[in-house]
Coordinates of N, CA, C and O in Angstrom, one line a residue:
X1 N -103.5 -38.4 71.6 CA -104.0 -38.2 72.9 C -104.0 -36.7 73.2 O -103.0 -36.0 72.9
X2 N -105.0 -36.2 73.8 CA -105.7 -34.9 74.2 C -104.5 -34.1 75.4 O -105.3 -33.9 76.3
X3 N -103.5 -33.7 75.8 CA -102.9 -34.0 77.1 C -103.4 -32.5 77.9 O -102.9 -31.5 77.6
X4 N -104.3 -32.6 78.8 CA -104.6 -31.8 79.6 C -103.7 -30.7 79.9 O -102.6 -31.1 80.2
X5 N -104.0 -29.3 80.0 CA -103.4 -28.3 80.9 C -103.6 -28.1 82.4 O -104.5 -27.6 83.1
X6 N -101.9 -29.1 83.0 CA -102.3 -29.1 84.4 C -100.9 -29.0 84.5 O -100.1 -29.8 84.1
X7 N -100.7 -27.6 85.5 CA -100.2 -26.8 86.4 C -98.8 -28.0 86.6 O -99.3 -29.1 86.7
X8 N -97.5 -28.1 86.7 CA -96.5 -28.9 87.1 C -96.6 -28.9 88.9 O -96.5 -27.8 89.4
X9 N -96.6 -29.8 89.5 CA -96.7 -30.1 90.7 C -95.6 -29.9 91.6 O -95.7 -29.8 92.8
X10 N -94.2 -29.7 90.7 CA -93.2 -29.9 91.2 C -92.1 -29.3 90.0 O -92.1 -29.6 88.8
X11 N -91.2 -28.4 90.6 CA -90.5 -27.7 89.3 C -89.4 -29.0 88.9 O -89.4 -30.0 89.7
X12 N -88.6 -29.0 87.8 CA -88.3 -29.8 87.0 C -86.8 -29.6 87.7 O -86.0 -30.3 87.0
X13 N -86.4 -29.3 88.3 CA -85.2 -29.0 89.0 C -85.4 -29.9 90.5 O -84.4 -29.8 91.2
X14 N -86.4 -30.7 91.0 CA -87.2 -31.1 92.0 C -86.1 -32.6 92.0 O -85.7 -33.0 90.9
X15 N -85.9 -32.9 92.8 CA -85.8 -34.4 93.0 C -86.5 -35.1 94.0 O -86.8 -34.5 95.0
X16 N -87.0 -36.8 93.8 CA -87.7 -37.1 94.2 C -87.4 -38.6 94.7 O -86.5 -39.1 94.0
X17 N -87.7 -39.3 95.6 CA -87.2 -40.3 95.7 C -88.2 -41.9 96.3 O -89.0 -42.0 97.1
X18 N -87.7 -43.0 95.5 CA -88.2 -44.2 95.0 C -87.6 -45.3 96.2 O -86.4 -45.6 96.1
X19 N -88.4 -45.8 97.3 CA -87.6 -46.8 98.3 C -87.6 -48.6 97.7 O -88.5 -49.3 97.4
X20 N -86.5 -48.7 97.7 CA -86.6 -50.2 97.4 C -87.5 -51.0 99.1 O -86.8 -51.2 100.2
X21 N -88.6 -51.2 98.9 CA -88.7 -51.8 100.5 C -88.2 -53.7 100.2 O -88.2 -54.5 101.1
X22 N -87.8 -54.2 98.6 CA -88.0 -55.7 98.5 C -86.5 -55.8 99.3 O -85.9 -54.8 99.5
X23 N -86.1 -56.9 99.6 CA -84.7 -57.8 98.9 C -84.5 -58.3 97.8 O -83.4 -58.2 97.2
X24 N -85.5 -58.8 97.3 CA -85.8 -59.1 95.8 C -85.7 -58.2 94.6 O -85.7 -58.5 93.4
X25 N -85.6 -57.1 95.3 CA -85.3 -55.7 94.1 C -83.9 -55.6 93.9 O -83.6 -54.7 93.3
X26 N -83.0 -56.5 94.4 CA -81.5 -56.2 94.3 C -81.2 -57.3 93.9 O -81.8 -58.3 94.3
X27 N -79.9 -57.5 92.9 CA -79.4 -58.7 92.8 C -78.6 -59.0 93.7 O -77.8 -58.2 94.0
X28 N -78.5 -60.2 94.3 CA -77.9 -60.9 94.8 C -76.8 -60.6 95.4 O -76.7 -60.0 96.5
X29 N -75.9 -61.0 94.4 CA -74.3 -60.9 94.1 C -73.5 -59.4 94.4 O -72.6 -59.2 95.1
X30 N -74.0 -58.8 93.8 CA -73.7 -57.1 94.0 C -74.4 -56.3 94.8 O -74.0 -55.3 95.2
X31 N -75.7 -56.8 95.1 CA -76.5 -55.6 95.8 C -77.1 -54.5 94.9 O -77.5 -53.5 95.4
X32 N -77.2 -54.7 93.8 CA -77.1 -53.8 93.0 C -78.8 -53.4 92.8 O -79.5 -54.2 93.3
X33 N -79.4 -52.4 92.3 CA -80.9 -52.6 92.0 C -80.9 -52.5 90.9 O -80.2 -51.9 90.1
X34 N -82.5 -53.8 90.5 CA -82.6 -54.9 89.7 C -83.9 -53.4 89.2 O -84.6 -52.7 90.0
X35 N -84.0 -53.2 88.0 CA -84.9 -52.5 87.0 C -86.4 -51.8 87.4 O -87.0 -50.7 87.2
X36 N -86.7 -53.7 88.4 CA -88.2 -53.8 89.0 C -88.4 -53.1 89.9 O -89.5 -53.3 90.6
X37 N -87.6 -52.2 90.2 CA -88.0 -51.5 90.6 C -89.0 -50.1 91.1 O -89.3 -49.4 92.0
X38 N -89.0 -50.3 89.5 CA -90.1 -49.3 89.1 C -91.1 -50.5 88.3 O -91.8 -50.3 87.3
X39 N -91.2 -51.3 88.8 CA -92.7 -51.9 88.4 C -93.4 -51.4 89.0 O -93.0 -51.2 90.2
X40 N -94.4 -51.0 88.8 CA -96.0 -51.0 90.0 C -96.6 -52.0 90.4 O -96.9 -52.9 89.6
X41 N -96.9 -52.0 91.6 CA -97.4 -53.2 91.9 C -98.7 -52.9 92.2 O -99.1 -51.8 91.9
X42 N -99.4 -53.6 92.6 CA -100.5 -53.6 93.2 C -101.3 -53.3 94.0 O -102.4 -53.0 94.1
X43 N -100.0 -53.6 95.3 CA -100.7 -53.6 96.5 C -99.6 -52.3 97.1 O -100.0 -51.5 98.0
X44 N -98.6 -52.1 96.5 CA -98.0 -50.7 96.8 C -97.9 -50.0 96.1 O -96.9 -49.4 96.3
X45 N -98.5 -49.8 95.3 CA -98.6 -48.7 94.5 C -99.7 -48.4 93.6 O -99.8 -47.9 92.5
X46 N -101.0 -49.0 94.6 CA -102.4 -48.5 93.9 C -102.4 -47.7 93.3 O -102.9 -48.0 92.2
X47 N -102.1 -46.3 93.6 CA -102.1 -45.1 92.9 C -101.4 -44.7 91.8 O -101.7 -43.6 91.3
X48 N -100.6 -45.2 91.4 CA -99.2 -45.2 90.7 C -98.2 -45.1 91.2 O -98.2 -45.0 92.4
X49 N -96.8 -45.1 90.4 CA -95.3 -45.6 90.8 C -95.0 -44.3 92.1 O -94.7 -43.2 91.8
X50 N -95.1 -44.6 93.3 CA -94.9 -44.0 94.6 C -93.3 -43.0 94.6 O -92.2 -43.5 94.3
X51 N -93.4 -42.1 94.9 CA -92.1 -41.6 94.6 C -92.4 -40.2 96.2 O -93.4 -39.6 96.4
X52 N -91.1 -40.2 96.9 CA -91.7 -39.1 98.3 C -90.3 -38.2 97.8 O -89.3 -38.4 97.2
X53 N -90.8 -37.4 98.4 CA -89.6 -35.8 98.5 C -88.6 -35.9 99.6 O -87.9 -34.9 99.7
X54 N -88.5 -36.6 100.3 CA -86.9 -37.4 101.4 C -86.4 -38.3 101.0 O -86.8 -38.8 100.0
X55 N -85.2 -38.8 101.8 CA -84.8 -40.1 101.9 C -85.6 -40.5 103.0 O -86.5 -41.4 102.9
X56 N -85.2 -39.8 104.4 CA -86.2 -40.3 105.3 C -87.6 -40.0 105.2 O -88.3 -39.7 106.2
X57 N -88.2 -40.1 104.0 CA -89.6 -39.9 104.0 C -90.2 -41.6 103.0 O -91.3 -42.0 102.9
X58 N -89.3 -42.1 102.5 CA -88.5 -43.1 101.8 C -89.0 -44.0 103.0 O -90.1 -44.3 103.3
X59 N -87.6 -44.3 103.9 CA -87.7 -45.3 105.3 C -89.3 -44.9 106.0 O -90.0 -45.8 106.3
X60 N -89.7 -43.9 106.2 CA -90.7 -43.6 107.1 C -92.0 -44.1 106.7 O -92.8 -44.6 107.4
X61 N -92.2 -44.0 105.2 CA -93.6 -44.4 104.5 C -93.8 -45.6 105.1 O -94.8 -45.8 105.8
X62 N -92.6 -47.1 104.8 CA -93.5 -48.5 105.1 C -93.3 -49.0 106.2 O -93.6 -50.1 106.4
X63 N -92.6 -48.1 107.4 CA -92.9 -48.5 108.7 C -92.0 -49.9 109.0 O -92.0 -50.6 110.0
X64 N -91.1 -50.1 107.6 CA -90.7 -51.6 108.0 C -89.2 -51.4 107.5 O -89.1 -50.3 107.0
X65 N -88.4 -51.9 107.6 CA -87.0 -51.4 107.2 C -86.7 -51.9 105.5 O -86.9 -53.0 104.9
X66 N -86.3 -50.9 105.2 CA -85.9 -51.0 103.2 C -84.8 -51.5 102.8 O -84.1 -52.0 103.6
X67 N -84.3 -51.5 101.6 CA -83.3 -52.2 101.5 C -82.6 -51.5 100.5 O -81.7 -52.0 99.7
X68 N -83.1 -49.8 100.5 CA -82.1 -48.5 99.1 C -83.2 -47.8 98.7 O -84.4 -48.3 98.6
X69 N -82.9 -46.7 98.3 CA -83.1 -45.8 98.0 C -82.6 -45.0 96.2 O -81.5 -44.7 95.9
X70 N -83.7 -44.9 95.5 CA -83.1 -44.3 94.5 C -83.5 -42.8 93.9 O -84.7 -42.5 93.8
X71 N -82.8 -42.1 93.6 CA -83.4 -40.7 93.4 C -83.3 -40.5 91.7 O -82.6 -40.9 90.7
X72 N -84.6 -39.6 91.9 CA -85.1 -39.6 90.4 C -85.4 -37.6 89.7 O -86.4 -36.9 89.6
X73 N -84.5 -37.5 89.5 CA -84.9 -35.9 89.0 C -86.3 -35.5 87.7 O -86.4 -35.7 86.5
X74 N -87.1 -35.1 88.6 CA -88.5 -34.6 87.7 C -88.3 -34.2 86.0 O -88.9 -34.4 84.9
X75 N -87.2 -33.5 86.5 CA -87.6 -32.7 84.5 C -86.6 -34.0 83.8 O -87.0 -33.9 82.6
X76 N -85.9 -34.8 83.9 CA -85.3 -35.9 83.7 C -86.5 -36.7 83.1 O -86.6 -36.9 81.9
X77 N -87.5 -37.1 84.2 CA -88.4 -37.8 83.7 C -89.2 -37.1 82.9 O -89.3 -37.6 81.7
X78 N -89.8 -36.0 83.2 CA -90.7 -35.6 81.9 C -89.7 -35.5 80.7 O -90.4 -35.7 79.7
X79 N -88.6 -35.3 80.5 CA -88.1 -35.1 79.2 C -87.9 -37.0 78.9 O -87.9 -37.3 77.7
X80 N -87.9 -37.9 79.7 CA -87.8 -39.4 79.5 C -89.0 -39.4 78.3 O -88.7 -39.6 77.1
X81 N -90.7 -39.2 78.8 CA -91.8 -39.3 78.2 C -92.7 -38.1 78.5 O -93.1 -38.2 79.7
X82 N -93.2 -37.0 77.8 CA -93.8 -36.3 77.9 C -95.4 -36.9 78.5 O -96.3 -36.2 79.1
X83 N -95.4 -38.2 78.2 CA -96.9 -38.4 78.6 C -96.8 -39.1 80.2 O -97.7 -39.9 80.7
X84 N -95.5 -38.7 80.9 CA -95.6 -39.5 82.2 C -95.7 -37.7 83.3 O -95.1 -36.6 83.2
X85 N -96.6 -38.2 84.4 CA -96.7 -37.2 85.2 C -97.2 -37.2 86.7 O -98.2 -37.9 87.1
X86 N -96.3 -36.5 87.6 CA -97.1 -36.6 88.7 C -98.1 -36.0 89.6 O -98.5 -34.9 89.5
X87 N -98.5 -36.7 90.2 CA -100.0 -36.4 91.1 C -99.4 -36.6 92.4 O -99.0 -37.6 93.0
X88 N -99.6 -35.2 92.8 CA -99.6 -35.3 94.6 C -100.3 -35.8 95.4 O -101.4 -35.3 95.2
X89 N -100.3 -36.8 96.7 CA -101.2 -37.0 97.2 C -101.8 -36.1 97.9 O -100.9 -35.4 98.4
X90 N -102.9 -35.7 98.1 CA -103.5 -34.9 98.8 C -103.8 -34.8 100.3 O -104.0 -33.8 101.0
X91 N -103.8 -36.4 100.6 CA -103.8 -37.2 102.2 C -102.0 -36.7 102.4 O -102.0 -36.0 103.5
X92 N -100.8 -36.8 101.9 CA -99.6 -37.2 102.6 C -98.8 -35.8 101.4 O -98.5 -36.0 100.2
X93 N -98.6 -34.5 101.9 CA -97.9 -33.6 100.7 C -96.4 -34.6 100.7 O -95.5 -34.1 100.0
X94 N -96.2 -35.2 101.0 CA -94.4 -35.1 100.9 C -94.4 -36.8 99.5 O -93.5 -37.5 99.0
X95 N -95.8 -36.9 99.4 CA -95.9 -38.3 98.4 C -96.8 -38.0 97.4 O -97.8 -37.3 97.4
X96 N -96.1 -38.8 96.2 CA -96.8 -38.2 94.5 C -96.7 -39.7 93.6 O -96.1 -40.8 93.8
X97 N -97.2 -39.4 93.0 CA -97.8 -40.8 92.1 C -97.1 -40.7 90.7 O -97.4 -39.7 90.1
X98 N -96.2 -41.5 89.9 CA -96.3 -41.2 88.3 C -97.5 -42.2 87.6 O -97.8 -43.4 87.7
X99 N -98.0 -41.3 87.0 CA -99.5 -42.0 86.2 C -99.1 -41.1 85.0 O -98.2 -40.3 85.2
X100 N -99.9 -41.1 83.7 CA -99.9 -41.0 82.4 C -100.5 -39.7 82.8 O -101.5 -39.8 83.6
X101 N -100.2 -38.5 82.4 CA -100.4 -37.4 82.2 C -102.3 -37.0 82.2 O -102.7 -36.0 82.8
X102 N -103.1 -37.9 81.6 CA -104.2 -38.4 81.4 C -104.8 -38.4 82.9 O -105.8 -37.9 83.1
X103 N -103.8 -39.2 83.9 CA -104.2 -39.7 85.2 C -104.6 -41.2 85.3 O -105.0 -41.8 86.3
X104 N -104.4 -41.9 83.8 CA -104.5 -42.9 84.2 C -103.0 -43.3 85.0 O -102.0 -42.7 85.3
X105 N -103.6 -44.9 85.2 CA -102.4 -45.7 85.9 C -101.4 -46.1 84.5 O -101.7 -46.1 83.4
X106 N -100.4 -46.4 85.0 CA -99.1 -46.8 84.4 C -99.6 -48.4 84.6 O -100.5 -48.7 85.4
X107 N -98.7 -49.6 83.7 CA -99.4 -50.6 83.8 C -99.0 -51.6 84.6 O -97.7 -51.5 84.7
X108 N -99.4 -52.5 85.2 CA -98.4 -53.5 86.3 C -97.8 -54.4 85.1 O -98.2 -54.3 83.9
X109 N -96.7 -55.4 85.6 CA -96.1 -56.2 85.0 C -97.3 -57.6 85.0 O -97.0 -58.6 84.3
X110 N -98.2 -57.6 85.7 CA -99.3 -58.5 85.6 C -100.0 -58.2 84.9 O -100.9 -58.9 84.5
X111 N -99.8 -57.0 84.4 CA -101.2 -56.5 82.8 C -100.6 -57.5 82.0 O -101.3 -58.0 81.1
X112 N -99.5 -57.8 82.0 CA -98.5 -58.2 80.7 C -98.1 -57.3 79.7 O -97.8 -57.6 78.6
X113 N -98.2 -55.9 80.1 CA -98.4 -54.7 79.7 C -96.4 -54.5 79.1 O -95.8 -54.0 80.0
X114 N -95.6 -54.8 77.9 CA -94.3 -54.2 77.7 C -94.3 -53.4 77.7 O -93.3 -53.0 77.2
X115 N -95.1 -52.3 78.0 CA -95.0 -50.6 78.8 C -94.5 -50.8 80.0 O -93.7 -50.0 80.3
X116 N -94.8 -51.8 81.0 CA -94.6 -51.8 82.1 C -92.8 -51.9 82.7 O -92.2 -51.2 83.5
X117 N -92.3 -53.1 81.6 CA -91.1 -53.2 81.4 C -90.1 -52.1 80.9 O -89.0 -51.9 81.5
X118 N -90.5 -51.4 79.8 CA -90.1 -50.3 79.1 C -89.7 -49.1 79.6 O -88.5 -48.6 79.6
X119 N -91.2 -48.5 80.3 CA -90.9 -47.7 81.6 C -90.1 -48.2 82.9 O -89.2 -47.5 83.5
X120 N -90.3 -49.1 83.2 CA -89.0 -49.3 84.2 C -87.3 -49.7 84.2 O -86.4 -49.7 85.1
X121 N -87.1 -49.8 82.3 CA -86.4 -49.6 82.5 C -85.6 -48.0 82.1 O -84.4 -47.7 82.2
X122 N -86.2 -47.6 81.9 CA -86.4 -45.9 81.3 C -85.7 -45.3 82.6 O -84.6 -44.8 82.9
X123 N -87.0 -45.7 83.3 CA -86.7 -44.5 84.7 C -85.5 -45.3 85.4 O -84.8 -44.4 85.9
X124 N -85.2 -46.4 85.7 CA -83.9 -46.8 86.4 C -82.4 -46.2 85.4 O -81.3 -46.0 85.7
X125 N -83.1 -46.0 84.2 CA -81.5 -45.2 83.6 C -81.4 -44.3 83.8 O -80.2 -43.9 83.6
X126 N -82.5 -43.1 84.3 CA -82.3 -41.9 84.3 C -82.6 -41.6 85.9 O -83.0 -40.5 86.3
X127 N -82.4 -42.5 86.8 CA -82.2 -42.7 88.1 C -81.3 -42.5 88.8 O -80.4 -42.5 87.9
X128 N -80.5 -42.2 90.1 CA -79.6 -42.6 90.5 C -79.7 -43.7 91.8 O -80.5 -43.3 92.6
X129 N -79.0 -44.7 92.3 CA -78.9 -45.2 93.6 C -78.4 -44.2 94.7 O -77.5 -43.5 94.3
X130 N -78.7 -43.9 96.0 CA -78.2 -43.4 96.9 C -78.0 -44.2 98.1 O -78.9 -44.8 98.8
X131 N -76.3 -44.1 98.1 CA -75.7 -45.0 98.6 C -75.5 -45.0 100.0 O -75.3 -46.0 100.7
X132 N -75.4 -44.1 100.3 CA -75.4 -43.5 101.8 C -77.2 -43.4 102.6 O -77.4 -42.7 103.6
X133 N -78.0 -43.9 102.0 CA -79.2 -43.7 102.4 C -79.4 -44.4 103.6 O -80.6 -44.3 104.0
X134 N -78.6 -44.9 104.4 CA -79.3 -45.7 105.6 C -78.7 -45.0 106.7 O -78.9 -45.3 107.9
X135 N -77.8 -43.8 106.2 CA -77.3 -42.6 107.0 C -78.2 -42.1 107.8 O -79.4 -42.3 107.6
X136 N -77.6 -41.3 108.7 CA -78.7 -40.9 109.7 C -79.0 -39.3 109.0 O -80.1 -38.8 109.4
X137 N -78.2 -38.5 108.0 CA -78.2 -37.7 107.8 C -78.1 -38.3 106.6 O -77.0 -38.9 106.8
X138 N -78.5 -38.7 105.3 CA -78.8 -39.1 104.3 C -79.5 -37.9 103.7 O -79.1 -37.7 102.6
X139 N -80.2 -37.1 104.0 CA -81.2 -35.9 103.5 C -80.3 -34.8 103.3 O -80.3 -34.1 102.3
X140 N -79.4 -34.8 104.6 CA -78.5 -33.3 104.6 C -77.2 -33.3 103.8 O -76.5 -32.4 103.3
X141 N -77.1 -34.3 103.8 CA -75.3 -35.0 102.7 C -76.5 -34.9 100.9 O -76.4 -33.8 100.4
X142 N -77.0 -35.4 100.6 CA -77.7 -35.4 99.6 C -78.0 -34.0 98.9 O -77.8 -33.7 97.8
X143 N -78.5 -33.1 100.0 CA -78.9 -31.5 99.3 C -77.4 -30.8 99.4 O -77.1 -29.9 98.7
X144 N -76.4 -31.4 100.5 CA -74.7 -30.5 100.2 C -75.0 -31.0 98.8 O -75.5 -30.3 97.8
X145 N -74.7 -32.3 98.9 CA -74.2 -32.8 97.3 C -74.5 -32.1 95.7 O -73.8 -31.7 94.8
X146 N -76.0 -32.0 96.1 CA -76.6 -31.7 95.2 C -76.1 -30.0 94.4 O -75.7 -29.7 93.3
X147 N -76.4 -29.3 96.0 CA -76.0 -28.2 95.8 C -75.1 -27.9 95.3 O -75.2 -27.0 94.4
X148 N -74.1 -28.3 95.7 CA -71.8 -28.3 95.1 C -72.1 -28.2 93.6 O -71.9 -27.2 92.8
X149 N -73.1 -29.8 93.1 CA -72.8 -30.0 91.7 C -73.9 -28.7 91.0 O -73.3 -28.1 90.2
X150 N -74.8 -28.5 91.2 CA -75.5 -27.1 90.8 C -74.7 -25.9 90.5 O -74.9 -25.2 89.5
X151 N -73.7 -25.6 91.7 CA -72.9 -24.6 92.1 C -71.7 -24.6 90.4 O -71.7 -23.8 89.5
X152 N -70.9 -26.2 90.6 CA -70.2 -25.9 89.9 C -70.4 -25.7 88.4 O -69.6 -25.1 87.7
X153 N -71.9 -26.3 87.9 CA -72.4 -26.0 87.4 C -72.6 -24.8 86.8 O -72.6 -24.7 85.6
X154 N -73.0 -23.7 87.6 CA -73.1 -22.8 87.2 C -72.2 -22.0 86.7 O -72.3 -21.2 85.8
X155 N -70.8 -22.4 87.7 CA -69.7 -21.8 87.3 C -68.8 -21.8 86.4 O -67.7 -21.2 86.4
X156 N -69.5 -22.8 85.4 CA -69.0 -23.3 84.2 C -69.6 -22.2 83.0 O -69.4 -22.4 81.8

């Protein structure tokens, strides 16, 4: 495959974030999130696997109340698969699509597509849950957090 020269949309240091809006995306018993949650679906994620730049951009997108939040670091994923990439919406800057580098779509679990499976469970390993997401300040505890671990990071 040919893979186009196109500009990175988002530096690799970027995190991005995936709302569970199911109940069905969590098991049961623990609350835990269930893989599928990076399936694509159909009717939410026309464009590809939906991913926004908040937590509260997360709750705000479906207007209906969610049930978690997971965050997903950019260069994480590109180093997951070189051929996965995203596309900014152009209608909404703070929302971006993962589709195949190409611009095609990634495949639904209704293709019968075991890419579909594969990739979702890919990106839920290189994911994190954010547990405090239903915080009113979820955004601002997230970037301390982030920040500290960068920090100490560096000072290693």
């Amino acid at each position: 495959m040919v893979v186009p020269n196109i500009p990175p949309p988002y530096s690799c240091q970027t995190i991005l974030f995936r709302a569970i809006p199911y109940d069905n995306l969590l098991f049961k018993k623990t609350g835990e999130h269930k893989p599928n949650v990076f399936f694509r679906r159909a009717s939410s994620d026309p464009h590809g696997l939906s991913l926004v730049d908040s937590i509260q951009g997360c709750k705000d997108v479906f207007g209906l109340p969610i049930f978690g939040v997971r965050s997903i670091h950019v260069g994480a994923m590109l180093d997951l698969n070189q051929d996965l990439w995203l596309f900014p919406d152009a209608d909404a800057p703070s929302h971006a699509n993962i589709r195949h580098r190409n611009g095609d779509l990634t495949p639904r679990l209704v293709d019968n597509d075991p890419e579909c499976r594969n990739l979702a469970d890919d990106l839920m390993r290189i994911s994190r849950p954010v547990e405090y997401w239903h915080e009113e300040n979820a955004d601002e505890r997230f970037q301390a957090e982030l920040a500290g671990k960068r920090a100490g990071r560096a000072a290693d």
